PDB file of C-alpha atoms in Angstrom:
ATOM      1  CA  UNK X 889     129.123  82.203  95.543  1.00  0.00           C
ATOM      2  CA  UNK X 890     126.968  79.355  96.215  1.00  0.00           C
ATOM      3  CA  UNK X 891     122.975  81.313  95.409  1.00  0.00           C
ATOM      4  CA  UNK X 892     122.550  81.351  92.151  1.00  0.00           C
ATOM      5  CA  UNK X 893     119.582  82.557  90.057  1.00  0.00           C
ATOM      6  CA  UNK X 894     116.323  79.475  88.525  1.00  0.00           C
ATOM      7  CA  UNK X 895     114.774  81.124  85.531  1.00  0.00           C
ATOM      8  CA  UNK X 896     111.284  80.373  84.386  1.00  0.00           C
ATOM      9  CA  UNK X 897     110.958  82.805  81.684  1.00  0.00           C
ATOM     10  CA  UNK X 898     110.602  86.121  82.978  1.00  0.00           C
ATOM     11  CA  UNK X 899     110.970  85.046  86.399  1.00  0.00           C
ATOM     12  CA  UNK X 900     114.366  84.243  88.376  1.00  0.00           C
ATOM     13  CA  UNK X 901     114.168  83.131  92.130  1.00  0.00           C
ATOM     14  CA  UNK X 902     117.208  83.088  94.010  1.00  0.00           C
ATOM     15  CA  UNK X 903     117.547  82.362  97.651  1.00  0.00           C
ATOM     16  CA  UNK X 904     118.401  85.344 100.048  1.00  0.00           C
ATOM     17  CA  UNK X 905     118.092  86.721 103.637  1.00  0.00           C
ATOM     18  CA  UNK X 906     116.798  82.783 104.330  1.00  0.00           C
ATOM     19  CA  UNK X 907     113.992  83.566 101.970  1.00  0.00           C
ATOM     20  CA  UNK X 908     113.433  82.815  98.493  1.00  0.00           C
ATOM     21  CA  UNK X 909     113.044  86.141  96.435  1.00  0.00           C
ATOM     22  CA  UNK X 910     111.487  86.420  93.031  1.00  0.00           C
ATOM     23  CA  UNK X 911     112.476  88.881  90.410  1.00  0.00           C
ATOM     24  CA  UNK X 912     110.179  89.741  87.436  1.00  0.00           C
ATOM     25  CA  UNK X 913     112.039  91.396  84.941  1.00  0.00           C
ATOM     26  CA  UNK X 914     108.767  92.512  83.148  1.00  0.00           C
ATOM     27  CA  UNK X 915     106.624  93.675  86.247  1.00  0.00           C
ATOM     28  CA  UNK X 916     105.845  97.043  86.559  1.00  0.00           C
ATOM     29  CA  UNK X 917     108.224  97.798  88.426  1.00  0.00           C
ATOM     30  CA  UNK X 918     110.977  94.986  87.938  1.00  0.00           C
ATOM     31  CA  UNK X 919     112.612  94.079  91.305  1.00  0.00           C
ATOM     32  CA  UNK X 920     113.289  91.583  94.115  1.00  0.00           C
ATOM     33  CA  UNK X 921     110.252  90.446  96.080  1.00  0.00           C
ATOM     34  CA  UNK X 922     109.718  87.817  98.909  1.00  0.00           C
ATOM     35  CA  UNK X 923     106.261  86.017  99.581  1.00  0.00           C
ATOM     36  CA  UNK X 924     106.613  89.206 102.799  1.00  0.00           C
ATOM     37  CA  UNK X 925     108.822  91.886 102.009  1.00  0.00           C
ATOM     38  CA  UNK X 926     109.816  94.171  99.007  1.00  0.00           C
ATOM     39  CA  UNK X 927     109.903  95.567  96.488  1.00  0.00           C
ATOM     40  CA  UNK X 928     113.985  95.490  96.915  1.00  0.00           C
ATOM     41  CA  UNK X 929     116.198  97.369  94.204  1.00  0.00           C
ATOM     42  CA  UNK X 930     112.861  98.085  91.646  1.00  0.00           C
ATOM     43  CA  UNK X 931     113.433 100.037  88.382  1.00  0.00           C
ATOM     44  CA  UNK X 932     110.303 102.983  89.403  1.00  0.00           C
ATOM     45  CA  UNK X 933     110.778 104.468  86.056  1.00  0.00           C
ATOM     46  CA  UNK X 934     112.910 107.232  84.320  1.00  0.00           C
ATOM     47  CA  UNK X 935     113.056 110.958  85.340  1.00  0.00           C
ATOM     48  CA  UNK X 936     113.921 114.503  83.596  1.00  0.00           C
ATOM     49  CA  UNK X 937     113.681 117.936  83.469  1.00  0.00           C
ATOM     50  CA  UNK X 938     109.605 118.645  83.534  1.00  0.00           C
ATOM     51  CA  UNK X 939     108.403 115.055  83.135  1.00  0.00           C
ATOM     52  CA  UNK X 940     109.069 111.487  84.985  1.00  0.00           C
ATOM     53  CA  UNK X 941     107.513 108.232  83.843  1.00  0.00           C
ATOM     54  CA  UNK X 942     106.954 105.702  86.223  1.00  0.00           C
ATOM     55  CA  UNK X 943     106.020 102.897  84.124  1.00  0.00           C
ATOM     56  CA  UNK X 944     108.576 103.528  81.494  1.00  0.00           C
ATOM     57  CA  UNK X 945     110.693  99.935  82.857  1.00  0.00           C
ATOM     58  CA  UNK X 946     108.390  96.923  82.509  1.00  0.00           C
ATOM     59  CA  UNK X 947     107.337  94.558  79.960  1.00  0.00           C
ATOM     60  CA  UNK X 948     106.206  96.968  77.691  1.00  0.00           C
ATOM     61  CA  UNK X 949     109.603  98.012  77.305  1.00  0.00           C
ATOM     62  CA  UNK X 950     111.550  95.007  77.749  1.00  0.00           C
ATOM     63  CA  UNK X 951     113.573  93.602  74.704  1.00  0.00           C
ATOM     64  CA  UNK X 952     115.751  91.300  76.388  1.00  0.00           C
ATOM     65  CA  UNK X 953     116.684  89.214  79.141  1.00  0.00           C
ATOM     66  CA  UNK X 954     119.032  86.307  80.131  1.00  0.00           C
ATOM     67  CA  UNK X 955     121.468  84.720  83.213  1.00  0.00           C
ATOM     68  CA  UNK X 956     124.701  85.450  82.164  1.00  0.00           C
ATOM     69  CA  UNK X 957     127.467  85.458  84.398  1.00  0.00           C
ATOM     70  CA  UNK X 958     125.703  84.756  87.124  1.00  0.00           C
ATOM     71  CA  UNK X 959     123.820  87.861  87.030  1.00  0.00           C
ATOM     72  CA  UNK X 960     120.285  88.602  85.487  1.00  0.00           C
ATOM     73  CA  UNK X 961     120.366  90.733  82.651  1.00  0.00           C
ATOM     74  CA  UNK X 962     117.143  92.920  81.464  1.00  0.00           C
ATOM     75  CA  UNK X 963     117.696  95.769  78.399  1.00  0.00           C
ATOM     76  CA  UNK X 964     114.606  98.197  78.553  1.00  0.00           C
ATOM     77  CA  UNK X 965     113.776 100.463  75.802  1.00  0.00           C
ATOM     78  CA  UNK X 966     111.213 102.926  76.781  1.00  0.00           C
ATOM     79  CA  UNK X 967     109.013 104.772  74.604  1.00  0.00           C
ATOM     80  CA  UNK X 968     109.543 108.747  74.566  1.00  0.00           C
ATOM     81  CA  UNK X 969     113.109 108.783  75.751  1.00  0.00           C
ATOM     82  CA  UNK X 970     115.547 109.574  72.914  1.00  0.00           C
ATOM     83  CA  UNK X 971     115.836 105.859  71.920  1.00  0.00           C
ATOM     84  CA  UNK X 972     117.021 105.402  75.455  1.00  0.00           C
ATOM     85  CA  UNK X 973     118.412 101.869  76.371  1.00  0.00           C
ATOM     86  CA  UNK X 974     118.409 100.944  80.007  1.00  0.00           C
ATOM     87  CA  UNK X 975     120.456  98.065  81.069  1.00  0.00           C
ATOM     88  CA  UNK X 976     120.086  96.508  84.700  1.00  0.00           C
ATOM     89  CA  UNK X 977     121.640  93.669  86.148  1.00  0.00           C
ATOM     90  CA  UNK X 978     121.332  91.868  89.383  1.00  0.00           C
ATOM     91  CA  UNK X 979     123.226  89.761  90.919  1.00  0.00           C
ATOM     92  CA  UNK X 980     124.252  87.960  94.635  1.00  0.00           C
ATOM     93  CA  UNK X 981     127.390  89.272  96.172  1.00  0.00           C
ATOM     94  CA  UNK X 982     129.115  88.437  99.051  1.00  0.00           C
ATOM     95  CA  UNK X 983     128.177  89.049 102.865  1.00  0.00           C
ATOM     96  CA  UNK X 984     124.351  88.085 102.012  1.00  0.00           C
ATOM     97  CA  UNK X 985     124.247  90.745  99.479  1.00  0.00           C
ATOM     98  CA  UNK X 986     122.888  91.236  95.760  1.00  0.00           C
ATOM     99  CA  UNK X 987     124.102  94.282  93.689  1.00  0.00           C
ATOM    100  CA  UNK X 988     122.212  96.017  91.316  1.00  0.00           C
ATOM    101  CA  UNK X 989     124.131  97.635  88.322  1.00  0.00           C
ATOM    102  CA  UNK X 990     122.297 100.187  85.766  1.00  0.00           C
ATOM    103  CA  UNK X 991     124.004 101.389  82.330  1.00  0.00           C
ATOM    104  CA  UNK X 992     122.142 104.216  80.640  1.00  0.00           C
ATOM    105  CA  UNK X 993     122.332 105.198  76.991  1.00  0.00           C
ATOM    106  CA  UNK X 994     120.237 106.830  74.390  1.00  0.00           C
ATOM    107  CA  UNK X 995     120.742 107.860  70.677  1.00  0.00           C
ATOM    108  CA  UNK X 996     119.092 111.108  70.427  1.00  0.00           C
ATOM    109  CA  UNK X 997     121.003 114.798  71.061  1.00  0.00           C
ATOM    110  CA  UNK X 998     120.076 117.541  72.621  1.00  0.00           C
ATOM    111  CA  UNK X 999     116.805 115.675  74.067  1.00  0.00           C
ATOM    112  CA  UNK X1000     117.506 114.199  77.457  1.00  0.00           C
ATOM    113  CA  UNK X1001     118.213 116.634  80.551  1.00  0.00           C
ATOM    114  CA  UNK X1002     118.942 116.124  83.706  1.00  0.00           C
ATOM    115  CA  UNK X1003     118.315 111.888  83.360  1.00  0.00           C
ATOM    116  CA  UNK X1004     117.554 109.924  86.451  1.00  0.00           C
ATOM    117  CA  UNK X1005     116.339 106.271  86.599  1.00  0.00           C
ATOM    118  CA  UNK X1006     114.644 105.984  89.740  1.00  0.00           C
ATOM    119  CA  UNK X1007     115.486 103.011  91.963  1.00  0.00           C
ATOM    120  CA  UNK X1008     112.782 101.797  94.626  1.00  0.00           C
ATOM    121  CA  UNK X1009     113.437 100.002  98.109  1.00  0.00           C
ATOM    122  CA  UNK X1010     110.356  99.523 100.127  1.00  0.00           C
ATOM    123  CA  UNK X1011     109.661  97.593 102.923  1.00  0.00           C
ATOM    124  CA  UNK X1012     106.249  98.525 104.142  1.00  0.00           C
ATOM    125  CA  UNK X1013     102.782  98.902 102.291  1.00  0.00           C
ATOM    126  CA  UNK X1014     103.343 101.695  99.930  1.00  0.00           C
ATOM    127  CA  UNK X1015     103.146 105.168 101.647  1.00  0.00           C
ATOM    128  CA  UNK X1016     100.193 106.982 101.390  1.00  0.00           C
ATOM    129  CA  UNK X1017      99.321 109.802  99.442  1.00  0.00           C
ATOM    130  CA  UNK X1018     100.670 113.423 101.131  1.00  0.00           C
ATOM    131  CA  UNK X1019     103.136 111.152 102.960  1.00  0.00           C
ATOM    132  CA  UNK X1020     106.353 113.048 103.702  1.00  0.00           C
ATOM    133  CA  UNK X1021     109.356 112.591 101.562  1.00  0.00           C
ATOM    134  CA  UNK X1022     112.744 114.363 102.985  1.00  0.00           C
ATOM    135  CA  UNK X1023     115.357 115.014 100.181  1.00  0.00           C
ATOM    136  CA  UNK X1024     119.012 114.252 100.915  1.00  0.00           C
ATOM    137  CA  UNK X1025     120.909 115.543  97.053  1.00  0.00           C
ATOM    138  CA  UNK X1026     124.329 115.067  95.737  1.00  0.00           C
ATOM    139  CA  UNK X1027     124.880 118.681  95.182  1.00  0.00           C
ATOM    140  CA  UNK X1028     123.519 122.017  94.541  1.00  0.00           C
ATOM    141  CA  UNK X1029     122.315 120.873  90.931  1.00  0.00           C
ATOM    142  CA  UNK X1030     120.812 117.821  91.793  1.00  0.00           C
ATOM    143  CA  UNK X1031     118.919 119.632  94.988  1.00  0.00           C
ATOM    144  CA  UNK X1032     117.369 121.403  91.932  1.00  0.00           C
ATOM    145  CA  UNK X1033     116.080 118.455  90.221  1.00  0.00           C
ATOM    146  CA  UNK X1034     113.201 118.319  92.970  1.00  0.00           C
ATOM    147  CA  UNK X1035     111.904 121.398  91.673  1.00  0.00           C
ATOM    148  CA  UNK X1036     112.181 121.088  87.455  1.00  0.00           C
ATOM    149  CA  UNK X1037     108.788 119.627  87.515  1.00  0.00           C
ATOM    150  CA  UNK X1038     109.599 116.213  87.668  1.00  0.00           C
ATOM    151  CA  UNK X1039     107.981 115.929  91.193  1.00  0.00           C
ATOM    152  CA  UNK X1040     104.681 116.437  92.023  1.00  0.00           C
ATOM    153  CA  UNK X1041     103.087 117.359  95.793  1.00  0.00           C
ATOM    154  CA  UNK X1042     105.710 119.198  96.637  1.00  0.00           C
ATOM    155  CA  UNK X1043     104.135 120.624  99.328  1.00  0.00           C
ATOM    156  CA  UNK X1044     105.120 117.277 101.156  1.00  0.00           C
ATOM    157  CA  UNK X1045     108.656 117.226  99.757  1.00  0.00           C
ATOM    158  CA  UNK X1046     111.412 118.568 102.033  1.00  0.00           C
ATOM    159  CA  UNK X1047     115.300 119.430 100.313  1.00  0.00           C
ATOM    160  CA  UNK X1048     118.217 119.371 102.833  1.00  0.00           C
ATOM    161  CA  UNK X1049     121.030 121.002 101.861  1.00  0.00           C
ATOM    162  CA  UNK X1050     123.597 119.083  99.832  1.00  0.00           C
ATOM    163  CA  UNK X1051     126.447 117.775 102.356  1.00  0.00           C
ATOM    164  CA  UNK X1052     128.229 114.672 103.157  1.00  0.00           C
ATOM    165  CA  UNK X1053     128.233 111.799 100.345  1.00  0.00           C
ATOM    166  CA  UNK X1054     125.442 109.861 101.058  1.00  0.00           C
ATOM    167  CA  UNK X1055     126.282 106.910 103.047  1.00  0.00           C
ATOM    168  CA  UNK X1056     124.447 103.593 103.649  1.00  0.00           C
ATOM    169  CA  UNK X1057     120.894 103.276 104.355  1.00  0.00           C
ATOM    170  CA  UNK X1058     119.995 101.351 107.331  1.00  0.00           C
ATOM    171  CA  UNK X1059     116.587 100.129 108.156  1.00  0.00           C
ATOM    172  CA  UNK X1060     115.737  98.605 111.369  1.00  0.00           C
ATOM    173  CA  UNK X1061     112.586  97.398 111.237  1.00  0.00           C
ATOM    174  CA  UNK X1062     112.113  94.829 108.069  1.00  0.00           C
ATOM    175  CA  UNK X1063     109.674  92.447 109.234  1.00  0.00           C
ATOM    176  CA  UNK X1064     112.446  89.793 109.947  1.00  0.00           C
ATOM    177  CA  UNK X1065     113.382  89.166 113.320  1.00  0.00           C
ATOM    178  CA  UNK X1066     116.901  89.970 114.710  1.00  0.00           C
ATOM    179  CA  UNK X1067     117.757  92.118 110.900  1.00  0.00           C
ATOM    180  CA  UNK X1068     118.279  95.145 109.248  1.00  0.00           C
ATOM    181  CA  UNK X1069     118.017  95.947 105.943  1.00  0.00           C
ATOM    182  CA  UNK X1070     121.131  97.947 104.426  1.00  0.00           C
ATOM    183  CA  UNK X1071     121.083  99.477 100.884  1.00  0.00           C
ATOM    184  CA  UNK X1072     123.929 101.682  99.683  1.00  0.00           C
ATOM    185  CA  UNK X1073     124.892 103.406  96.431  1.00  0.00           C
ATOM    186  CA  UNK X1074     127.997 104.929  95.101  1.00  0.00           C
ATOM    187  CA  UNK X1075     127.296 108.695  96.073  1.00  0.00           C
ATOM    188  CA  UNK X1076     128.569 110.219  92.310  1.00  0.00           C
ATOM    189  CA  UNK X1077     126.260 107.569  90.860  1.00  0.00           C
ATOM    190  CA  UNK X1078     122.883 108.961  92.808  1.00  0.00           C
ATOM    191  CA  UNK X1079     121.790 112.327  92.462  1.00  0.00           C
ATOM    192  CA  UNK X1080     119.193 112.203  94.796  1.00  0.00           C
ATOM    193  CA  UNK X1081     117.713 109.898  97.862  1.00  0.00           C
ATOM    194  CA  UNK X1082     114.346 110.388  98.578  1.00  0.00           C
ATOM    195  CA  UNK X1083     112.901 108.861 101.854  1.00  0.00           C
ATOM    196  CA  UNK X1084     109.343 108.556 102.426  1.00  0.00           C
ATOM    197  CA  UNK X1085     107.345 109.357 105.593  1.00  0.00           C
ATOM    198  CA  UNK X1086     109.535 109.643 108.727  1.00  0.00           C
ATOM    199  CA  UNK X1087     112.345 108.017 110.795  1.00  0.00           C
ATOM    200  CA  UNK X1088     112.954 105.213 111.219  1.00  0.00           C
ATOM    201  CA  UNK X1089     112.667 105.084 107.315  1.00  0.00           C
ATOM    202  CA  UNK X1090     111.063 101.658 105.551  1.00  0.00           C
ATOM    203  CA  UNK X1091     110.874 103.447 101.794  1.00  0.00           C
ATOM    204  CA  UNK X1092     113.484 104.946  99.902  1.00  0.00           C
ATOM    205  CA  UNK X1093     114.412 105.682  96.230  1.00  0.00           C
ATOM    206  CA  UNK X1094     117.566 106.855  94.542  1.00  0.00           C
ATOM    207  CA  UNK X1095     117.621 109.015  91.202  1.00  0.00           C
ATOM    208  CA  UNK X1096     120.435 107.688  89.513  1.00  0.00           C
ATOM    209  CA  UNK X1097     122.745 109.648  87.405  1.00  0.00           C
ATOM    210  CA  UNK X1098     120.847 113.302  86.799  1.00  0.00           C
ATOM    211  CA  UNK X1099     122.887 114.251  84.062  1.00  0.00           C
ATOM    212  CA  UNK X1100     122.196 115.357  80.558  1.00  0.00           C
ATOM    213  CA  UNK X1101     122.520 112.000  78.097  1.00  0.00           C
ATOM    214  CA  UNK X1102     123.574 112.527  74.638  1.00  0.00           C
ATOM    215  CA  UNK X1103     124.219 110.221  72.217  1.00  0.00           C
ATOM    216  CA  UNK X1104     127.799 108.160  72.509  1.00  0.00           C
ATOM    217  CA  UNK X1105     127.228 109.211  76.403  1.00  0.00           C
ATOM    218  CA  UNK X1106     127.321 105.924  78.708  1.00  0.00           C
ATOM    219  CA  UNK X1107     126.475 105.884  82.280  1.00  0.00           C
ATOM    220  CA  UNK X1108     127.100 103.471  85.234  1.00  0.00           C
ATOM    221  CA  UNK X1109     125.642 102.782  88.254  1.00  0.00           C
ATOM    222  CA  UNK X1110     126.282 100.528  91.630  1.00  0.00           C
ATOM    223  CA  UNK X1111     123.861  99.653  94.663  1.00  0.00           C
ATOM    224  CA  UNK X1112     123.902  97.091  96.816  1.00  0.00           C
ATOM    225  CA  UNK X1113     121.667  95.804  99.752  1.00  0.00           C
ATOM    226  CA  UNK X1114     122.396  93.132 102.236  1.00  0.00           C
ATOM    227  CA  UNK X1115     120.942  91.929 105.480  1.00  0.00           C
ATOM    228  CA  UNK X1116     122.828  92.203 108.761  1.00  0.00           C
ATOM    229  CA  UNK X1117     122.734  90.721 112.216  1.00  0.00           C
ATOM    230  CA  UNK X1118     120.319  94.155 113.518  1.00  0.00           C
ATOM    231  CA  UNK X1119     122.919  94.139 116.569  1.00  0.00           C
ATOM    232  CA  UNK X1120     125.910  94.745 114.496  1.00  0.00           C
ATOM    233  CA  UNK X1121     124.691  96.470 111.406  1.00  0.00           C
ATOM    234  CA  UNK X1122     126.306  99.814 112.074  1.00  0.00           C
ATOM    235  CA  UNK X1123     129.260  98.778 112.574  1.00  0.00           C
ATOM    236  CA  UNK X1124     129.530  96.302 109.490  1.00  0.00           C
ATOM    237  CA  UNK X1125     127.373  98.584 107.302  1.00  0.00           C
ATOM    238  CA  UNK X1126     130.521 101.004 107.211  1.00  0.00           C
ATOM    239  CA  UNK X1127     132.898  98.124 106.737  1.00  0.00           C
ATOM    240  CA  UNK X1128     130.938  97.029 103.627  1.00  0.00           C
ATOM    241  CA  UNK X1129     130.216 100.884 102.468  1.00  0.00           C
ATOM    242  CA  UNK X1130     134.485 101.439 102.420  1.00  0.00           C
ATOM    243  CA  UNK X1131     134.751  98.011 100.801  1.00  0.00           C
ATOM    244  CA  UNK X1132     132.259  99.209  98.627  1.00  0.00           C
ATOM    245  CA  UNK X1133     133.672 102.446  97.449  1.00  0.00           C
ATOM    246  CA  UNK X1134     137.037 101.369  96.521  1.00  0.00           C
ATOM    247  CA  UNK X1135     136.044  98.172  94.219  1.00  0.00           C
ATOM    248  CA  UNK X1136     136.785  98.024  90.692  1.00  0.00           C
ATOM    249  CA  UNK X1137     133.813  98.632  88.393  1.00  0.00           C
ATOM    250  CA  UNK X1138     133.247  95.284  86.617  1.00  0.00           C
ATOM    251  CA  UNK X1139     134.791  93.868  83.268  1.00  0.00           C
ATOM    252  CA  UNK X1140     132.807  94.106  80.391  1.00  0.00           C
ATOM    253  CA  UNK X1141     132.086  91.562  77.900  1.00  0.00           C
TER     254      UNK X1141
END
């Protein structure tokens, strides 16, 4: 893999998509932005049953972060959450692509319900207020989580019912000439995709995980997003999503 990260203390460039991207693990909402596009796989905060936090991931809560591996590392520790320790890493994979990989633990018991870290892809201004947003869940729990008071306006918030595993996310217009945007997750890591406004979609978010998180509890996540020739990108987004679903999860050391 020849892109590889330049640090300059919170901030790590690397080049992708032809651009040069910038992620600053202690923004408010840490993820990859170009001088034009983005944010690209953000942290938007942490979620639960009656509350949600957007600014719970920045540099308030940041206690570390290094290259290791290749891959930047951040550990967030968020005020309020059960002594909750979020880990996210991102790093360039192959096909133009850079993966984004979340590990969730807390200490506390009996605290936490329902968890979701909330993941942000956006490549428009941000939507404005009443704007849409259509609700695509992994199940018949998760459809629930819209409604635990986590979510506000929900006069403007649509729930589909819970059906196929969610596949990838393509969006066709990004601002660059000639590309689409693809962003997928594995579909038992996301509880919840929330697109914003209507087709074709330029803003989504995932809620990660939605589980209850007890003490000696770990959980995992995967995305990835890549950029595509626009005149292939169905086609090859499937090829990567298959490719996607049967890798390994990743050594740990």
């Amino acid at each position: 893999m020849s892109r590889t990260w330049t640090a300059a203390g919170a901030n790590y460039e690397i080049p992708w998509g032809e651009q040069t991207w910038t992620l600053r693990v202690d923004d408010i909402n840490p993820g990859l932005r170009s001088a034009r596009l983005g944010p690209l796989l953000s942290l938007e905060g942490v979620a639960g049953t009656g509350r949600c936090s957007r600014d719970a991931l920045n540099g308030a809560s940041l206690v570390a972060h290094e290259v290791r591996f290749g891959r930047v590392e951040a550990t967030y520790q968020p005020q309020g959450w059960g002594e909750m320790t979020v880990r996210a890493a991102w790093f360039p994979v192959e096909h133009d692509g850079i993966g984004l990989e979340i590990e969730l633990s807390a200490r506390s018991v009996e605290e936490l319900q329902r968890v979701e870290i909330m993941i942000l892809s956006s490549l428009s201004s941000p939507p404005e207020a009443g704007s849409l947003r259509s609700v695509e869940p992994r199940d018949r729990e998760s459809a629930v989580l819209s409604y635990d008071g986590r979510e506000t306006d929900l006069s403007h918030l649509v729930t589909g019912p819970p059906g196929d595993a969610l596949g990838p996310w393509l969006a066709s217009r990004t601002g660059r000439e000639g590309w689409s945007y693809v962003e997928m997750v594995r579909p038992e890591d996301a509880a919840r995709r929330i697109h914003e406004g209507r087709l074709p979609f330029m803003t989504t978010r995932y809620g990660l995980f939605g589980y209850d998180l007890e003490r000696g509890v770990v959980l995992r996540g995967r995305l990835r997003g890549y950029w595509m020739p626009k005149g292939s990108a169905f086609s090859l987004a499937e090829e990567t999503f298959q490719a996607f679903l049967v890798e390994p999860p990743p050594l740990r050391t």
